[in-house]
Short mmCIF file of C-alpha atoms and ligand atoms in Angstrom, two decimals:
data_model
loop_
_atom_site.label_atom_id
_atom_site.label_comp_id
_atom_site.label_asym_id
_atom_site.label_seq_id
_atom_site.Cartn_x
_atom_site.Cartn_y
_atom_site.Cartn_z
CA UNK A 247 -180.04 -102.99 148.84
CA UNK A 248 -178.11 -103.01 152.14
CA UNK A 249 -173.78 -103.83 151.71
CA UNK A 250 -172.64 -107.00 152.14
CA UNK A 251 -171.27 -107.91 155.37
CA UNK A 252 -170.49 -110.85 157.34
CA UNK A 253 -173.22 -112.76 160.07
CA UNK A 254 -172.41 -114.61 162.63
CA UNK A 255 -174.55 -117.67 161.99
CA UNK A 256 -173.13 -120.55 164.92
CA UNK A 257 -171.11 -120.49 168.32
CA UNK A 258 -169.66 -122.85 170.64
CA UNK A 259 -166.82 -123.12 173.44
CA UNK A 260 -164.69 -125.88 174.64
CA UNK A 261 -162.37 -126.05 178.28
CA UNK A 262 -160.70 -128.88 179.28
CA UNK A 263 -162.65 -130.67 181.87
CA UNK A 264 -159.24 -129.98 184.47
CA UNK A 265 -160.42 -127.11 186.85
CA UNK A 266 -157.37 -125.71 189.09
CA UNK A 267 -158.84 -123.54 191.74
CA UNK A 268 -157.08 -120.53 193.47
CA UNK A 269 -157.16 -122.51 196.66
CA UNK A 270 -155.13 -125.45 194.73
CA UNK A 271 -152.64 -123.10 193.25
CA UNK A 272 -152.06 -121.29 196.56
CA UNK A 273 -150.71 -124.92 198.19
CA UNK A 274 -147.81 -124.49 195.34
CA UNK A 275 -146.95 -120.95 195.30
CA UNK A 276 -147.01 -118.08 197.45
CA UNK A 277 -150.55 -116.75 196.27
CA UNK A 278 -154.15 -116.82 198.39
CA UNK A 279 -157.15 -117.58 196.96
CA UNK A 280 -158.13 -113.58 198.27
CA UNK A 281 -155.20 -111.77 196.32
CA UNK A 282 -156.08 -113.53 193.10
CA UNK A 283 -159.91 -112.60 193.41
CA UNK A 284 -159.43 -109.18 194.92
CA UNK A 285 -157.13 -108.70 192.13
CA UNK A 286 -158.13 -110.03 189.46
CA UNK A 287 -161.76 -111.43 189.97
CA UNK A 288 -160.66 -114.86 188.94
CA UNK A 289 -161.94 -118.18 190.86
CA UNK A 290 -160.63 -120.96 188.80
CA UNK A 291 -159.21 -121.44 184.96
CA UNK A 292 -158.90 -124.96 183.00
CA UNK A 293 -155.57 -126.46 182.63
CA UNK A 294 -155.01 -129.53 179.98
CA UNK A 295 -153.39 -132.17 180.76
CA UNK A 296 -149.66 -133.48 178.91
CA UNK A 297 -150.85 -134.51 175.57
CA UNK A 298 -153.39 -131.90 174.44
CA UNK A 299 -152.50 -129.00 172.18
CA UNK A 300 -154.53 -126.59 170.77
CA UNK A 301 -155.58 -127.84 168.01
CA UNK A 302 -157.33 -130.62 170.42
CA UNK A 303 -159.56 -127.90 172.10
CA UNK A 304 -159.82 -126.21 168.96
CA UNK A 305 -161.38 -128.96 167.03
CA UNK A 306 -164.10 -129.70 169.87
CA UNK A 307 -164.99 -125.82 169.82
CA UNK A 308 -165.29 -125.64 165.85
CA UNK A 309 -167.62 -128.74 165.89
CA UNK A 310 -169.98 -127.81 168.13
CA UNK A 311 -169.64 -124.12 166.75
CA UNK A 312 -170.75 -126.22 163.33
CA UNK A 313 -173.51 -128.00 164.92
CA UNK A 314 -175.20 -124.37 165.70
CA UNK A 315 -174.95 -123.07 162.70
CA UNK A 316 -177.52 -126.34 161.29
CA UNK A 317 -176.94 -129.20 159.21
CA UNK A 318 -175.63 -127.32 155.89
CA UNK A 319 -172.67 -125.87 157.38
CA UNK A 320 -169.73 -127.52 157.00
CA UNK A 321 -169.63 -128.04 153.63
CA UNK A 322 -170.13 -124.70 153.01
CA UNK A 323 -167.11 -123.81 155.20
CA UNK A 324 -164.78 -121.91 152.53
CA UNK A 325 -161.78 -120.86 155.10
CA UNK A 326 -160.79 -121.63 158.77
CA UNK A 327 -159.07 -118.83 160.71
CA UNK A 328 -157.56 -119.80 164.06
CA UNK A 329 -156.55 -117.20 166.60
CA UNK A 330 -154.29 -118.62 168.49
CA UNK A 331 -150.45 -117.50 170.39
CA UNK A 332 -150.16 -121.31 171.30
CA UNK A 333 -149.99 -123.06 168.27
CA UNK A 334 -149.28 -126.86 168.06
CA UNK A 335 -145.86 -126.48 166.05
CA UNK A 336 -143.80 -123.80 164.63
CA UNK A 337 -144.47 -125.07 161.31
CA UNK A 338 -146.95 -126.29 160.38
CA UNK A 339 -149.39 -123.51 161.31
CA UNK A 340 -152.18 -124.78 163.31
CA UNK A 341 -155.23 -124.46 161.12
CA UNK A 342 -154.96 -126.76 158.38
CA UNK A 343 -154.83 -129.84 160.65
CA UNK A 344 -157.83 -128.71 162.66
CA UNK A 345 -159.95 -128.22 159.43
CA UNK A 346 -158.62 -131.62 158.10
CA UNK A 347 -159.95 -133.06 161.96
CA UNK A 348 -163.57 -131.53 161.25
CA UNK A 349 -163.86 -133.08 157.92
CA UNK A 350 -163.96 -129.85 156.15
CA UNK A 351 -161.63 -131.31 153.04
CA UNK A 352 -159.02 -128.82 151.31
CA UNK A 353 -160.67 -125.39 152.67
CA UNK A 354 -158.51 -122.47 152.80
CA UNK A 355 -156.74 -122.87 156.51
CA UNK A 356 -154.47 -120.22 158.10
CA UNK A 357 -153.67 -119.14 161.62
CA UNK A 358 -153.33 -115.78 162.79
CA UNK A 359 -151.26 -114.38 165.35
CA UNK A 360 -151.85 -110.86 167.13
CA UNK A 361 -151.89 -112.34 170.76
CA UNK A 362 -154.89 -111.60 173.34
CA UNK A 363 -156.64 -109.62 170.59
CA UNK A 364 -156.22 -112.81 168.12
CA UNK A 365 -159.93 -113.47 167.88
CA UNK A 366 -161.22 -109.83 166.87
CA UNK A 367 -158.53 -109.94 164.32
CA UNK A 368 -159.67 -113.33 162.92
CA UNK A 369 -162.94 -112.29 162.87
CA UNK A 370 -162.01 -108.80 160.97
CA UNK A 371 -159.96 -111.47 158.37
CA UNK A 372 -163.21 -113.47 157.80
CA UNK A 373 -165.48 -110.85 156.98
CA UNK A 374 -163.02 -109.32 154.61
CA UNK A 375 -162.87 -112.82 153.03
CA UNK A 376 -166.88 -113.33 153.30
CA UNK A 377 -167.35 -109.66 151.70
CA UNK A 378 -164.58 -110.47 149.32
CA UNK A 379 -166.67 -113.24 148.19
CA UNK A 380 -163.88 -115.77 148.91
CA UNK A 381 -166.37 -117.76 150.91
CA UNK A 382 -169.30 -118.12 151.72
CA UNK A 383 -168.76 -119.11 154.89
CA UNK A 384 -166.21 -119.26 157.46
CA UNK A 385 -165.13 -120.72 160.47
CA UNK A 386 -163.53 -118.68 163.03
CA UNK A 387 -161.99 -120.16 165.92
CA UNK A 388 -159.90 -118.57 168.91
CA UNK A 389 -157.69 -121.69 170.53
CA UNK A 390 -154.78 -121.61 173.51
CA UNK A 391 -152.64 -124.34 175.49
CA UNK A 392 -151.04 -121.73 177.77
CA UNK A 393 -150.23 -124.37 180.60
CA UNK A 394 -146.77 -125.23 179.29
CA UNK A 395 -145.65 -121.71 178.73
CA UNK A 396 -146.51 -121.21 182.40
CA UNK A 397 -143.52 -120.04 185.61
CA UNK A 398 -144.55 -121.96 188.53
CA UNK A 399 -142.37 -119.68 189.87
CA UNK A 400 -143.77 -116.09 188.13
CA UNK A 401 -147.07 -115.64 190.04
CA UNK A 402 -147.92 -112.89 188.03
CA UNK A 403 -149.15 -115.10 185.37
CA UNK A 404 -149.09 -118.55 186.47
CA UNK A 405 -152.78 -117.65 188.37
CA UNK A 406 -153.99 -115.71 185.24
CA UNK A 407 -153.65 -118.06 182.22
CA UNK A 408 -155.98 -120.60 181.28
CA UNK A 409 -156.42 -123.09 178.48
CA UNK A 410 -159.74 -122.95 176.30
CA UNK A 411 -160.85 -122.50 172.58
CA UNK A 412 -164.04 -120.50 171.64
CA UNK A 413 -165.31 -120.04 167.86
CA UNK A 414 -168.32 -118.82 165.84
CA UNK A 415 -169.04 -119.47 161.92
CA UNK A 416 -169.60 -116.52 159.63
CA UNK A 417 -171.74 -116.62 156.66
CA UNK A 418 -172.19 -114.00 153.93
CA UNK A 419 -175.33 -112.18 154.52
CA UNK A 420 -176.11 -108.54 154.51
CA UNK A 421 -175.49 -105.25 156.78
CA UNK A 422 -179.06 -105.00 158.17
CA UNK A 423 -179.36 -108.98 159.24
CA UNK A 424 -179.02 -109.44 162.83
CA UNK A 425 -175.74 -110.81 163.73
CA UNK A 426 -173.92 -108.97 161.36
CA UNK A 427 -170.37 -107.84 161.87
CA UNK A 428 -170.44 -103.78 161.97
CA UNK A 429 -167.70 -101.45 162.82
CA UNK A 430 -164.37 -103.20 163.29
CA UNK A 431 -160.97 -101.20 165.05
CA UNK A 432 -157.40 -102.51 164.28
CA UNK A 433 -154.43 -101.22 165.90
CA UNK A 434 -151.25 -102.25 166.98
CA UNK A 435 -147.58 -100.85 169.09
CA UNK A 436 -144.81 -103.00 168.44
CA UNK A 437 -142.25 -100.74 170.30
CA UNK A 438 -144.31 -102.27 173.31
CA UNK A 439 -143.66 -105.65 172.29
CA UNK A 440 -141.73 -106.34 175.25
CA UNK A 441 -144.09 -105.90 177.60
CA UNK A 442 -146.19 -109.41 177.13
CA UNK A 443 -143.37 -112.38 175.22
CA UNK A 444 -142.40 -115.84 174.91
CA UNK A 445 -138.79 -114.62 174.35
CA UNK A 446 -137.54 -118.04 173.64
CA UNK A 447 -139.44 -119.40 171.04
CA UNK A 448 -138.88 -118.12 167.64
CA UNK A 449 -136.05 -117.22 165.07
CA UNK A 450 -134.27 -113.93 166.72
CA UNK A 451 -133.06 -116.36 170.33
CA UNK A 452 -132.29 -119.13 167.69
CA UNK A 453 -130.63 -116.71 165.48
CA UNK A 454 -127.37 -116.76 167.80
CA UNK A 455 -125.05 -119.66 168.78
CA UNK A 456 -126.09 -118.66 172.37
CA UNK A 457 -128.37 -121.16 174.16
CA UNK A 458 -131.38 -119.48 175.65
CA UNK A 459 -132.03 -119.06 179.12
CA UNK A 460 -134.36 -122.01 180.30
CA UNK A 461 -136.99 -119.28 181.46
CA UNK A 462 -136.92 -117.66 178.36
CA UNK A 463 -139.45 -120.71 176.96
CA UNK A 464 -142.17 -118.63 179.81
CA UNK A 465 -144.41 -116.49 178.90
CA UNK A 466 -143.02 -113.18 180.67
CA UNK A 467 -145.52 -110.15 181.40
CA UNK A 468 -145.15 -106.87 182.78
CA UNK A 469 -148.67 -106.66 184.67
CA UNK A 470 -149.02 -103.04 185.59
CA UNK A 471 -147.74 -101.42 182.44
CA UNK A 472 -150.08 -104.09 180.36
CA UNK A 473 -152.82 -103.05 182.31
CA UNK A 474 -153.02 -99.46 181.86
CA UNK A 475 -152.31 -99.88 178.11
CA UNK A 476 -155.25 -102.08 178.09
CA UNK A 477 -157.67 -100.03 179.40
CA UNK A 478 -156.11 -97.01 177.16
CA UNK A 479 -156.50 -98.71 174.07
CA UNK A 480 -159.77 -100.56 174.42
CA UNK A 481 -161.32 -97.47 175.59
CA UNK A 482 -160.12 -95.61 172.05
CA UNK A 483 -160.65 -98.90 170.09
CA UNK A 484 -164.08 -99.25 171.51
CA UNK A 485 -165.28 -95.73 169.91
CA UNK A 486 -163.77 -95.86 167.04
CA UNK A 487 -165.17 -99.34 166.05
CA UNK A 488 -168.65 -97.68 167.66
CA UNK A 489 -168.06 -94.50 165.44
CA UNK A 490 -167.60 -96.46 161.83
CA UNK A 491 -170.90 -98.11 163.04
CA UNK A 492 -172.85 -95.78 163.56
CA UNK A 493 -173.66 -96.47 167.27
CA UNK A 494 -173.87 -93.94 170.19
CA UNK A 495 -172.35 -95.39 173.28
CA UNK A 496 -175.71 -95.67 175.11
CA UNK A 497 -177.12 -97.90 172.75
CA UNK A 498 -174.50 -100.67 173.37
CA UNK A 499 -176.84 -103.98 175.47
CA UNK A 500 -173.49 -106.03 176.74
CA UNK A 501 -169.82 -104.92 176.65
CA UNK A 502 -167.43 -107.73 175.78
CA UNK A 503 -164.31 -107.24 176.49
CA UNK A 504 -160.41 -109.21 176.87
CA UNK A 505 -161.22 -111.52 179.86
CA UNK A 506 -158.38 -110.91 181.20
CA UNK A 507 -158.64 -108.96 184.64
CA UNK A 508 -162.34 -107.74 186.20
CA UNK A 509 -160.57 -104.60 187.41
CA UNK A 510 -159.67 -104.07 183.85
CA UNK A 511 -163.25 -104.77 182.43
CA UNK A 512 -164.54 -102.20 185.56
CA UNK A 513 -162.34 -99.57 184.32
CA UNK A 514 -162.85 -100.10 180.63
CA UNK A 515 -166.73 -99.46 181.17
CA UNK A 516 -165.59 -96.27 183.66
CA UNK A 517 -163.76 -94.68 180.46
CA UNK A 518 -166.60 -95.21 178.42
CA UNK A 519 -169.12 -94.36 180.53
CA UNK A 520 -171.15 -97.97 180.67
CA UNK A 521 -172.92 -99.18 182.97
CA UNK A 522 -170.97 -102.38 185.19
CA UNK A 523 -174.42 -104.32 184.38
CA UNK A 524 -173.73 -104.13 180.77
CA UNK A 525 -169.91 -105.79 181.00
CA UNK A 526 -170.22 -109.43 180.14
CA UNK A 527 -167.45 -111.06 182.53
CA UNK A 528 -166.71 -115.03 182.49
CA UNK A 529 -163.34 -114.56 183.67
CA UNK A 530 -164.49 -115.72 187.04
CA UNK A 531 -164.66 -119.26 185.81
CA UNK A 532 -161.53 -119.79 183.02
CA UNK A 533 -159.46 -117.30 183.96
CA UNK A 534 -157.23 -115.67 181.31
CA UNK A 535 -157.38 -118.09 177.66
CA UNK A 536 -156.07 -115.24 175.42
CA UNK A 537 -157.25 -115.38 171.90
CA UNK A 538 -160.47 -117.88 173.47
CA UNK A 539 -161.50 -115.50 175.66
CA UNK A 540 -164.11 -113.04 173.91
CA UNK A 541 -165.73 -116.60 172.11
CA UNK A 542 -166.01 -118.27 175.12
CA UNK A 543 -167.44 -115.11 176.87
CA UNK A 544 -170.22 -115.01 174.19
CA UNK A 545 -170.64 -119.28 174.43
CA UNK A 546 -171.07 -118.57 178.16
CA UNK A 547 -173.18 -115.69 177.71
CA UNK A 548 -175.41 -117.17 175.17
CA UNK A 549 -175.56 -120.32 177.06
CA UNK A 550 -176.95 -118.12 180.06
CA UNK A 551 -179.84 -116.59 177.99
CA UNK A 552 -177.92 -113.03 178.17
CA UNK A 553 -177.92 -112.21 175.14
CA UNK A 554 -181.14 -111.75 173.07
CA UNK A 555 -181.63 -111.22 169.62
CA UNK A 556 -181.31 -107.42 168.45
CA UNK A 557 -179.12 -106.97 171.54
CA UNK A 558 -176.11 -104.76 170.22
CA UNK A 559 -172.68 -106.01 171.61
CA UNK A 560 -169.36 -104.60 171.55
CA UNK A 561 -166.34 -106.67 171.37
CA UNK A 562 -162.89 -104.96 172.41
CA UNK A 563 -159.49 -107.05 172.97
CA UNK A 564 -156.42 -106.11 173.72
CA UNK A 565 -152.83 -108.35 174.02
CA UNK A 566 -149.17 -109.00 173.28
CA UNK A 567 -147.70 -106.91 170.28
CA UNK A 568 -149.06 -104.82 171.93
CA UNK A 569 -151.96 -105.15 169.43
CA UNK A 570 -155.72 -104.12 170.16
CA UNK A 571 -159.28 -104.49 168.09
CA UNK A 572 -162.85 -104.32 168.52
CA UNK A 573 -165.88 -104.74 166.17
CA UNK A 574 -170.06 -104.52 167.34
CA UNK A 575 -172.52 -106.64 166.27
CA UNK A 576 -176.23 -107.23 166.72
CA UNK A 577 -177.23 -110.47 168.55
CA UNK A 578 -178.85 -112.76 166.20
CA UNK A 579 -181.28 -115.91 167.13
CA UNK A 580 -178.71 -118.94 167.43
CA UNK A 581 -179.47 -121.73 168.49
CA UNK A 582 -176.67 -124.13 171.26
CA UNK A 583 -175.81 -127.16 170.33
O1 UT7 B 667 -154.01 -110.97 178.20
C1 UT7 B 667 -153.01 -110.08 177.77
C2 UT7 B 667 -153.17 -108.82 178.48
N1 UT7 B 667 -152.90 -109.03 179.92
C3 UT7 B 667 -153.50 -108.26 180.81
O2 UT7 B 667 -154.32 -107.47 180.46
C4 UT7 B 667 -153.05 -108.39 182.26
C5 UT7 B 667 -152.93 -107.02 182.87
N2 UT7 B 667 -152.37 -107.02 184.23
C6 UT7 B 667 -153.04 -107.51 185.30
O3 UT7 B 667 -154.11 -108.05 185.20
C7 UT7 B 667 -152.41 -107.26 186.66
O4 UT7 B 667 -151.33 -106.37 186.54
C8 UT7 B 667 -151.92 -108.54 187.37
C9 UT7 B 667 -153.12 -109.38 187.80
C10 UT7 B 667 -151.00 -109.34 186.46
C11 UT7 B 667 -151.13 -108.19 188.63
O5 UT7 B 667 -151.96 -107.43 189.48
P1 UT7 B 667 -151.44 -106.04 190.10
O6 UT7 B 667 -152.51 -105.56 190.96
O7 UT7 B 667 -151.00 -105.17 188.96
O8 UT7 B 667 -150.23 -106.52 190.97
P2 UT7 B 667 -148.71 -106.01 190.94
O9 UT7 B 667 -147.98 -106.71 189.86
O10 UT7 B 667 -148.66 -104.51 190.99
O11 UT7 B 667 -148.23 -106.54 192.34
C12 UT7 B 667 -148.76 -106.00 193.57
C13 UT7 B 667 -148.26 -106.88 194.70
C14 UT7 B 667 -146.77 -107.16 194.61
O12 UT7 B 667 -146.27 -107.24 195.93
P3 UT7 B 667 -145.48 -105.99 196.60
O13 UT7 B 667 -144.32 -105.73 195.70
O14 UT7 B 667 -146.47 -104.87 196.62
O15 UT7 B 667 -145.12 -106.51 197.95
C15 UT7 B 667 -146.70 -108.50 193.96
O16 UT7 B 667 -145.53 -109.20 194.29
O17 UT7 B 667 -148.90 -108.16 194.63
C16 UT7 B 667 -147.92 -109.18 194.56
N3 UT7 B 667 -148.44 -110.25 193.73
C17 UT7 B 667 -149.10 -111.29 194.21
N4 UT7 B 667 -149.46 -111.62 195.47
C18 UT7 B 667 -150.14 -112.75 195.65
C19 UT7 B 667 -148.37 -110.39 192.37
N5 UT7 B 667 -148.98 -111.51 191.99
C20 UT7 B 667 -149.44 -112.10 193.11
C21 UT7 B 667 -150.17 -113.27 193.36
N6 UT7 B 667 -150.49 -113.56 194.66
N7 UT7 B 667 -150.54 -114.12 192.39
#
């Protein structure tokens, strides 16, 4: 009988309905609507407006992520695990609330937080759970309101970052079922953790009598240096997750990768030797939403007809830490709300 292994069994996605073009964002700073596409590929990203968190986008994405997986779903829901670098409050985490909003009762809630790469590690959490047998199913959801923690006056992220939440349920099925969850990578640098921070916003500023500078509540990030470690460790990540499946490069369909630069995704596929047709980018339209961004790739993809099932996909992330992860999968039949 084949292992036990977690199968993605329901998607769905969720931007606010605000879309700031490159054109709008060049009348504020000193930015053109070329640089940012040349750049970065981006065209617009979805900004919330004062008032919405992420628990707000997060709860639209986990119900209609719900609906696909069919009728019987949420009450089989045995955990929630939100992604997210943006959470509503310190304390509480995030999660609990949002499974309280989707009527999923006293479930097992937690967030996690490992940055851009949030979602793959979620996703590697549930399917230890689902394997575990701590659930049958789960609900996975990658959320971020990155707005507020923008510098209007740091133009190196303030055109990158967008707001968004994707997520997908999980149920416990078995290795050979399409959808299921493969190879999965891990990996993290934390004498890099400079290089991508909210400096301001946790126990070591408040830990002095000293009051923080007023930028240090921005997300800072040191482009170039990000950028080469990016393509670096999603290129190693990528085979090793590949190698523990059991998958020869060649035989990956669609390439799913951080949406977080095209130039990245371009030379992610260059180091390992992919075809550009095969890299799934929706970057063009939402810009940079962290831990939301490989979900609401797949929502968008999906939505498209991209994907088809038996399609084998490989997901690769990489963010602040620095921390990194990837897992494949085969496409399964699911059906959009
Ligand atoms: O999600 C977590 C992981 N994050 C990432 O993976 C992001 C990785 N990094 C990147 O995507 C890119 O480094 C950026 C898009 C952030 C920046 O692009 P770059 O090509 O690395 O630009 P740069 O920082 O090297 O700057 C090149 C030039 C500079 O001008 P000078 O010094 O050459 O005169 C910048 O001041 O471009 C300038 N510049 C801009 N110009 C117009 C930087 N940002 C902008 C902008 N508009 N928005």
């Amino acid at each position: 009988m084949s292992a036990p292994a977690a199968v993605l069994a329901g998607l769905g996605g969720h931007v606010p309905p605000r879309a700031v073009t490159n054109e709008e964002l060049s009348r504020s700073m000193d930015t053109t609507d070329e640089w940012i596409v040349r750049r970065t590929g981006i065209r617009r990203r979805h900004w919330s407006e004062p008032g919405t968190a992420t628990s707000d986008l997060a709860v639209e994405a986990g119900h209609r992520a719900l609906k696909s997986a069919g009728p019987g779903a949420p009450g089989d829901i045995g955990l929630v695990v939100l992604a997210t670098a943006t959470p509503d409050h310190q304390v509480p985490s995030t999660a609990p609330d949002v499974a309280a909003r989707l009527g999923l009762g006293t479930v097992a809630a937690l967030d996690v937080g490992a940055g851009c790469s949030g979602f793959v590690y979620a996703l590697a959490t549930a399917s230890a759970a689902l394997v575990a047998g701590h659930a049958e199913r789960v609900l996975v959801i990658g959320a971020e309101t990155f707005r507020p923690y923008l510098n209007p006056a740091d133009r190196g992220t303030a055109v990158i970052f967008g707001d968004g939440a994707g997520a997908v349920v999980l149920r416990r099925g078995t290795a050979d079922e399409p959808g299921a969850i493969g190879g999965v990578d891990l990996g993290s640098d934390g004498t890099l953790n400079d290089l991508v921070a909210i400096p301001g916003n946790g126990s070591r500023s408040r830990s002095t009598d000293r009051a923080p500078h007023p930028d240090d509540r921005y997300l800072r990030m040191n482009g170039k240096e990000v950028f080469a470690h990016a393509v670096r460790r999603m290129a190693q990540s990528s085979k090793a997750a590949l190698d523990r499946a059991g998958w020869d490069v060649g035989q990956v369909d669609h390439v799913v990768g951080h949406q977080a630069n095209l130039r990245i995704l371009h030379a992610l596929a260059r180091q390992l030797g992919v075809d550009r047709a095969r890299v799934v980018s929706h970057l063009e339209e939402v810009g940079n939403t962290s831990a939301a961004s490989i979900p609401l790739a797949l929502a968008d993809a999906a939505a498209r007809g991209r994907l088809r099932p038996g399609d084998r996909l490989l997901l690769t992330s990489f963010g602040a830490g620095l921390t990194w992860g990837s897992a494949t999968l085969t496409w399964p039949g699911i059906a959009l709300p």
